[in-house]
XYZ file of C-alpha atoms in Angstrom:
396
model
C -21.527 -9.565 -16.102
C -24.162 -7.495 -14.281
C -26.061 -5.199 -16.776
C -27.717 -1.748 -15.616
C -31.476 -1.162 -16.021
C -33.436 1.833 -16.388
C -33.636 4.882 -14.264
C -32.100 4.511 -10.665
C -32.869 0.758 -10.305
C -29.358 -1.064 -9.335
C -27.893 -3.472 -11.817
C -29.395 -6.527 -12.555
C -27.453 -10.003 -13.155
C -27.168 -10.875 -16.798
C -25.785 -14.151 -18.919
C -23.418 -11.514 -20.995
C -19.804 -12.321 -20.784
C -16.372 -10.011 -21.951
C -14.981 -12.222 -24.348
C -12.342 -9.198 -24.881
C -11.741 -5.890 -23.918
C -8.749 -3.286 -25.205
C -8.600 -0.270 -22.934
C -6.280 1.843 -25.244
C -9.498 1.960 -27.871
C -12.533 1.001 -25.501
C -13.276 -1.745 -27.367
C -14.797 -4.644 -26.238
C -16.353 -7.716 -27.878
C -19.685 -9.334 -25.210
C -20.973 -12.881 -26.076
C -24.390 -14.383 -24.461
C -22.447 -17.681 -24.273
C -20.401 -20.221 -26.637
C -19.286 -16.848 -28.501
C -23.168 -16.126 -29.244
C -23.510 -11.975 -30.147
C -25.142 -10.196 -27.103
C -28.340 -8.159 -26.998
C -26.373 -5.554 -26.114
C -27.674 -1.536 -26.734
C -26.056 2.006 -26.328
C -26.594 3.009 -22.913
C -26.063 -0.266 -21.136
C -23.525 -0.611 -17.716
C -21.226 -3.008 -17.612
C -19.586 -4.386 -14.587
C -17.291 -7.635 -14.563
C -15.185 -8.898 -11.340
C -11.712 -9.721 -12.947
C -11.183 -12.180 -15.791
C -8.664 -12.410 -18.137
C -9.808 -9.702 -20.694
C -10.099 -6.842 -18.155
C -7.768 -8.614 -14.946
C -8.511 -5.011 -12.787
C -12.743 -5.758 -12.870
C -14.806 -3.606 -15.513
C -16.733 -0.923 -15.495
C -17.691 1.243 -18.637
C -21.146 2.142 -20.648
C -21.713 0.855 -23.939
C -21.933 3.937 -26.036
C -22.355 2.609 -29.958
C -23.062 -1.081 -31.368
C -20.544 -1.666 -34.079
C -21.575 -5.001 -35.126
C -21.060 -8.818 -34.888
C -17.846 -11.396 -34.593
C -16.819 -14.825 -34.281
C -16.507 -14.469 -30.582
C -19.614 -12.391 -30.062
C -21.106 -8.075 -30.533
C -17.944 -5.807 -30.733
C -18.962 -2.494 -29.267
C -17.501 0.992 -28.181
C -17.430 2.121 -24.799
C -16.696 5.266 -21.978
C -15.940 4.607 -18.634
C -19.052 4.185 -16.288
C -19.546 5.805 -13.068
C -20.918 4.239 -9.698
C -23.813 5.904 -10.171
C -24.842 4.468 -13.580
C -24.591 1.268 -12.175
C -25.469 1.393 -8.349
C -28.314 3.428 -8.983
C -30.328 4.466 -5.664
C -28.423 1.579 -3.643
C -26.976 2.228 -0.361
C -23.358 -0.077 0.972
C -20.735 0.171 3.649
C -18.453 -2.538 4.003
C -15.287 -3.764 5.764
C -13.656 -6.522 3.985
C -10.371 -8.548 5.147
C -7.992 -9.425 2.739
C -7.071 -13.239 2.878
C -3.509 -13.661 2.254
C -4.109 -16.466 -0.028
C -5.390 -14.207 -2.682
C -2.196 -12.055 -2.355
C 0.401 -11.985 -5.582
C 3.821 -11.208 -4.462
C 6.570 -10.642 -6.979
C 9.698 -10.547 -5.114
C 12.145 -7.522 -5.884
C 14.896 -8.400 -4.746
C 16.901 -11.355 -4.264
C 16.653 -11.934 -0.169
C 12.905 -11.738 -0.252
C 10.584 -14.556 1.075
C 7.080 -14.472 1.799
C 4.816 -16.123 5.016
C 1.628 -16.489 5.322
C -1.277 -17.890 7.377
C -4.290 -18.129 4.927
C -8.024 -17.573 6.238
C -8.725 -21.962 6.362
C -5.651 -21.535 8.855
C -3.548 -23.684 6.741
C 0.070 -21.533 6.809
C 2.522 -21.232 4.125
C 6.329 -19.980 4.212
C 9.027 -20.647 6.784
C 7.541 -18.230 9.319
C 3.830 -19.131 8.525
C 2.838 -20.659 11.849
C 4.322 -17.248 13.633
C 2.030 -15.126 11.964
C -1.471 -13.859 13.037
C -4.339 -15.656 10.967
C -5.132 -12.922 7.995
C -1.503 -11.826 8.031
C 1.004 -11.590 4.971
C 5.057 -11.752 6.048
C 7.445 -10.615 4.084
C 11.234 -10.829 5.197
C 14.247 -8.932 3.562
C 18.034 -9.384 3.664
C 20.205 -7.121 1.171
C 23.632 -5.210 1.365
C 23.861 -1.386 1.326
C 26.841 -0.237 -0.467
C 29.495 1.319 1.526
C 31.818 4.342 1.404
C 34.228 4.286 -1.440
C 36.902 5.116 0.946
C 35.569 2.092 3.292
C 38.180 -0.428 3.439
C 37.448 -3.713 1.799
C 36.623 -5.741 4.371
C 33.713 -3.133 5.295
C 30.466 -4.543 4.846
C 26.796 -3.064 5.528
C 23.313 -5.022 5.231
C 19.671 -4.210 5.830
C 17.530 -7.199 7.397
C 13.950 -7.797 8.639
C 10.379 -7.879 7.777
C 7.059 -6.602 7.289
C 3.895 -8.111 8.733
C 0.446 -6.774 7.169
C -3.107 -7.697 7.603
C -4.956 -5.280 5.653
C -8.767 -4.419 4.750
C -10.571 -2.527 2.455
C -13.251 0.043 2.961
C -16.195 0.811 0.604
C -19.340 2.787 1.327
C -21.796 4.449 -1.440
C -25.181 6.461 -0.422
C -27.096 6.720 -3.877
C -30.408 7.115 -2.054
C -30.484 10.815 -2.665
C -28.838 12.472 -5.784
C -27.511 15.978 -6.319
C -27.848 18.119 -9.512
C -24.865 16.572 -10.869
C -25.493 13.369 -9.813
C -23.659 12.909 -7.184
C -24.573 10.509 -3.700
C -25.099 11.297 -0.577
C -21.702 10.436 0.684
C -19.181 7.861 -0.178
C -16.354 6.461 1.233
C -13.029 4.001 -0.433
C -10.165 3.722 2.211
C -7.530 1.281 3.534
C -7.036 0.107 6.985
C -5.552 -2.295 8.462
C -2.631 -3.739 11.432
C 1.135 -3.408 10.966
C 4.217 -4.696 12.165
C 7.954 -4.656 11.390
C 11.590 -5.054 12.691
C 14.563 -4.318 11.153
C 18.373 -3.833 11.831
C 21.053 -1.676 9.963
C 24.563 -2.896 10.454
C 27.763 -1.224 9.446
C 29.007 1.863 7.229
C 26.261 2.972 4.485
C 27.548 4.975 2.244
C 25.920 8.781 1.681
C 25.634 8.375 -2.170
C 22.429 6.323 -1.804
C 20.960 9.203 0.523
C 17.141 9.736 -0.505
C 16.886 6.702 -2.897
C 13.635 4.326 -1.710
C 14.488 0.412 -2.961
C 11.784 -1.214 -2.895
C 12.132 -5.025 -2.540
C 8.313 -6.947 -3.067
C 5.079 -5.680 -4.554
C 1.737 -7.199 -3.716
C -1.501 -6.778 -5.414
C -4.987 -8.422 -4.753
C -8.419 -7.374 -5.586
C -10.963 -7.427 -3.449
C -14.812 -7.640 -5.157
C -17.660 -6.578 -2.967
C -20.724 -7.554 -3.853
C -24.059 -4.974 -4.049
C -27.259 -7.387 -5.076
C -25.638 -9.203 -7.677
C -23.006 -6.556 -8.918
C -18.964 -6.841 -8.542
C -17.760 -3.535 -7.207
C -13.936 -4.463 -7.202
C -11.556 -2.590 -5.189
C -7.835 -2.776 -6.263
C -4.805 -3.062 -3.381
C -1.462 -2.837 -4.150
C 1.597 -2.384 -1.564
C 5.253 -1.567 -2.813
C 7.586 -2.555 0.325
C 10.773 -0.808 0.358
C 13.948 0.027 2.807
C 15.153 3.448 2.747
C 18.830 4.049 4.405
C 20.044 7.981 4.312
C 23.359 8.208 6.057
C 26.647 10.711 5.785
C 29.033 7.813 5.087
C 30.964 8.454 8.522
C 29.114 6.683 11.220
C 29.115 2.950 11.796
C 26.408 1.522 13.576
C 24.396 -1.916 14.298
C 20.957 -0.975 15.740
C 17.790 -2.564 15.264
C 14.033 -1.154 15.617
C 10.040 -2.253 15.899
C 7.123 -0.899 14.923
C 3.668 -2.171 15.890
C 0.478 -0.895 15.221
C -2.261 0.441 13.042
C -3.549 3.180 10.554
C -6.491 4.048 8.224
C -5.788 6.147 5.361
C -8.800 7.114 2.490
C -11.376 9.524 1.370
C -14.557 10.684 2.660
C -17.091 12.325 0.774
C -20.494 14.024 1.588
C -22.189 15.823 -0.477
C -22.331 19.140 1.159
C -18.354 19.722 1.999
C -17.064 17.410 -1.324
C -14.318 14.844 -0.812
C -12.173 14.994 2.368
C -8.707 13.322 3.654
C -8.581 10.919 6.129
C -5.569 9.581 7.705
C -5.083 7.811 10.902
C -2.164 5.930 12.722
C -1.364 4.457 16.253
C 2.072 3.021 15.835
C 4.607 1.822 18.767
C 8.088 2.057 18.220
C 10.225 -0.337 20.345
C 13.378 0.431 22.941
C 15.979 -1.325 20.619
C 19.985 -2.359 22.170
C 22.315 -0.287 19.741
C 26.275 -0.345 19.035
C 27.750 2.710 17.549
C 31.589 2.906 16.467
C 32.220 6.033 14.860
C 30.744 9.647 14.888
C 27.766 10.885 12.185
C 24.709 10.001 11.254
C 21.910 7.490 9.948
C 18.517 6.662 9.187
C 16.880 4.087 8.345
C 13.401 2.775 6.901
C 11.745 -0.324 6.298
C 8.326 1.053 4.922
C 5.172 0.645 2.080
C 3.971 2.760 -0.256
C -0.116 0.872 -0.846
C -2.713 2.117 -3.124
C -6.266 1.452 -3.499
C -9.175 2.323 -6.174
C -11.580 0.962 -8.335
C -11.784 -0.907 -11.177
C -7.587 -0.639 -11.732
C -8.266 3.124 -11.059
C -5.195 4.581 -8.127
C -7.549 6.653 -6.292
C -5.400 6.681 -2.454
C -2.035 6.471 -1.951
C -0.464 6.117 1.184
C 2.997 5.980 2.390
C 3.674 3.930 5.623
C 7.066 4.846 6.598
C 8.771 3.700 10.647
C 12.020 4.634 10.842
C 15.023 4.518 13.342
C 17.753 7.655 13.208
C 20.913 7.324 15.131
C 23.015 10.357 15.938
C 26.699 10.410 17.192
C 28.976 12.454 18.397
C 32.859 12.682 19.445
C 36.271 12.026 18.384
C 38.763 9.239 18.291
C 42.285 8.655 18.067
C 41.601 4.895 18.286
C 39.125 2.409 17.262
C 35.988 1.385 18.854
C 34.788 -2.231 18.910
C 30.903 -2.549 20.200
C 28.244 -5.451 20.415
C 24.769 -4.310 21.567
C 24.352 -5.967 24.906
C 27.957 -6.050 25.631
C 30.769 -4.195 27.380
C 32.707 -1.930 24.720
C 36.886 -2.131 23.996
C 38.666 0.355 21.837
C 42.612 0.996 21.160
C 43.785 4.058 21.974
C 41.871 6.722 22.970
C 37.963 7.439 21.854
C 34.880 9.454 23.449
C 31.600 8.877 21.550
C 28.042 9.612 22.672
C 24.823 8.387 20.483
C 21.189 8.631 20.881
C 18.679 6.235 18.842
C 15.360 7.757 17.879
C 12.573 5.855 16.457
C 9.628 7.234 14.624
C 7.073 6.907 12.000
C 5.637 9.218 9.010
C 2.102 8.178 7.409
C 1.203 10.326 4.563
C -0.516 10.467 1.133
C -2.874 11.159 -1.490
C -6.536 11.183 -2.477
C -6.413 11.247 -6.381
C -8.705 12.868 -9.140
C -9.624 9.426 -10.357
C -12.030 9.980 -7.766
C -14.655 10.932 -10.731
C -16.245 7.415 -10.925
C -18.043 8.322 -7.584
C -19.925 11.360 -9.939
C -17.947 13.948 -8.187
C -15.540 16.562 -9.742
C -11.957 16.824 -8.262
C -10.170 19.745 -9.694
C -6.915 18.426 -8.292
C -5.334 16.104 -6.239
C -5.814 16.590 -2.432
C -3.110 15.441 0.019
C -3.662 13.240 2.810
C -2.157 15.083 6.279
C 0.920 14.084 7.337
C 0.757 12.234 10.490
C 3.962 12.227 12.317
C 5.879 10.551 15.880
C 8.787 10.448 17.253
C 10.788 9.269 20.333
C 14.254 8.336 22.006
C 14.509 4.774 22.228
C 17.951 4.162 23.421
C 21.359 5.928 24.222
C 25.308 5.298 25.089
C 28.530 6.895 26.177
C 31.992 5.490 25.812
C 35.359 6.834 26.984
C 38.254 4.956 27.212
């Protein structure tokens, strides 16, 4: 535990330990070791990387003494704010996120998970392809097909997502406004990311719109000021996303390489402010398309980071690749990407694949534990690109 001293002096290290904490009732019971009550007052700051009792990291102000227990002083307690505890203290930092401290609960089925840790030591079947610092997560599922598909129809989404995020943390307490409030802060996620993916056959149009997501992964990252644990949470829900009209049948494959920051940046003088930022590369891809309509699809993540198990950003990281097609047939079409087309009977079809990316979000009113007021939720601009990555004509 690190326990808050007087005035605007940071927090110092203390021997107190959370033996529990309940955060319906703000309850928690502190020990000075072997279950011994605490010298604990009203007024005190406490701040706790995670342990069992509070597995986010802790951060709240002891506000009455209600007595003693077998396992140490129960008291009552508020939530605490950065300032409380950081006093006049001044931090920017840039931390990696080493895969090994990654928990990843699989979703779905046809999930595994790669990794090469920061020692170098790899784990998963495509650990030694990955960059050091990187997480891998590969997905193979079916997509349900048109009821009026025959039986033999199948579809299937297959790939992977490569990530090798950071977190970003910056507080300025060495001037304070009339509120309280510091110079300028800063909490953010940045980081590299890549991805390929394929979408082969008929999807069906009733899953149109529907995310389905397939791993979560959540670490916590503690940064240390002096002696105190400012812990950021990270969380990342990977999902595929296929919206098609239940006509067109396709096999086409995309990449996506590249980078983005997404957060919130305050100063004191213009309040809290969006940032969002993203350099992605989408990939020529070889494409087959059989039938007339339309499809996209999208192998994305939806992460969110804050404070203490606070959501304070959201962002959602979404490349995509859209096929459209166009023309008639009184036959059938049989295509391979890479290979010469046949058909029976008579069919003319044109298609053009598109590959993009959206990168959007959310800076959230949980932003209060910085001392600053948010009214309402701001959105993070939507950051958008798009190009043609591949076309075809058959007629025959």
């Amino acid at each position: 535990m690190a326990r808050a001293s007087a005035g605007d002096q940071p927090a110092q290290q203390s021997s107190l330990k959370v033996t529990s904490y309940d955060a319906k009732s703000g309850r928690a019971v502190v020990s000075d070791g072997d279950s011994k009550p605490a010298a604990v007052a009203a007024g005190d700051v406490l701040a706790s990387a995670p342990v069992p009792s509070a597995p986010d990291g802790l951060l709240v102000k002891v506000t009455r003494v209600l007595g003693g227990t077998a396992t140490g002083t129960e008291v009552a307690t508020e939530p605490a704010t950065l300032r409380e505890l950081l006093g006049k203290s001044k931090v920017d930092k840039t931390v990696a996120v080493d895969p090994s401290s990654v928990t990843v609960k699989a979703l779905d089925a046809g999930v595994t998970v790669s990794g090469k840790k920061g020692s170098g030591a790899t784990f998963g079947s495509k650990g030694a392809d990955v960059s050091l610092g990187t997480i891998r997560v590969d997905v193979s599922d079916s997509v349900a097909t048109p009821a009026d598909a025959s039986e033999s129809a199948e579809a299937s989404v297959k790939g992977y997502v490569e990530l090798t995020p950071e977190v970003e943390f910056a507080y300025d307490g060495s001037s304070v406004g009339a509120e309280g409030q510091p110079a300028s802060a800063y909490i953010g996620l940045s980081g590299d990311w890549a991805s390929r993916w394929e979408l082969d056959g008929q999807a069906s149009a009733a899953q149109k719109g529907t995310k389905v997501p397939f791993a979560q992964l959540t670490t916590d990252v503690v940064i240390y000021v002096g002696p105190v644990p400012v812990v950021v949470n990270l969380g990342y829900v990977l999902y595929y996303q296929v919206d098609a009209d239940g006509k067109v049948s396709v096999r086409v494959s995309q990449s996506a390489t590249g980078d983005f920051t997404a957060g919130g940046s305050y100063s004191r003088a213009t309040g809290w402010s969006p940032v969002n930022k993203a350099s992605m590369a989408v990939s020529p891809v070889k494409s087959a398309v059989t039938s007339a309509g339309n499809a996209k699809a999208t192998l994305g993540a939806e992460a969110s980071v804050g404070l203490y198990g606070a959501t304070d950003v959201t962002v959602d990281i979404a490349p995509y690749a859209r096929v459209t097609a166009t023309g008639g047939a009184t036959g059938t079409l049989t295509a391979v990407p890479g290979t010469t087309p046949s058909s029976t009977g008579n069919v003319v079809l044109a298609w053009t694949v598109y590959g993009g990316y959206d990168v959007s979000g959310t800076l959230n009113v949980h932003l209060a534990v910085f001392s600053t007021e948010m009214d309402k939720s701001i959105r993070l601009f939507t950051l958008h690109g798009e190009k043609k990555l591949d076309e075809g004509h058959y007629e025959g």
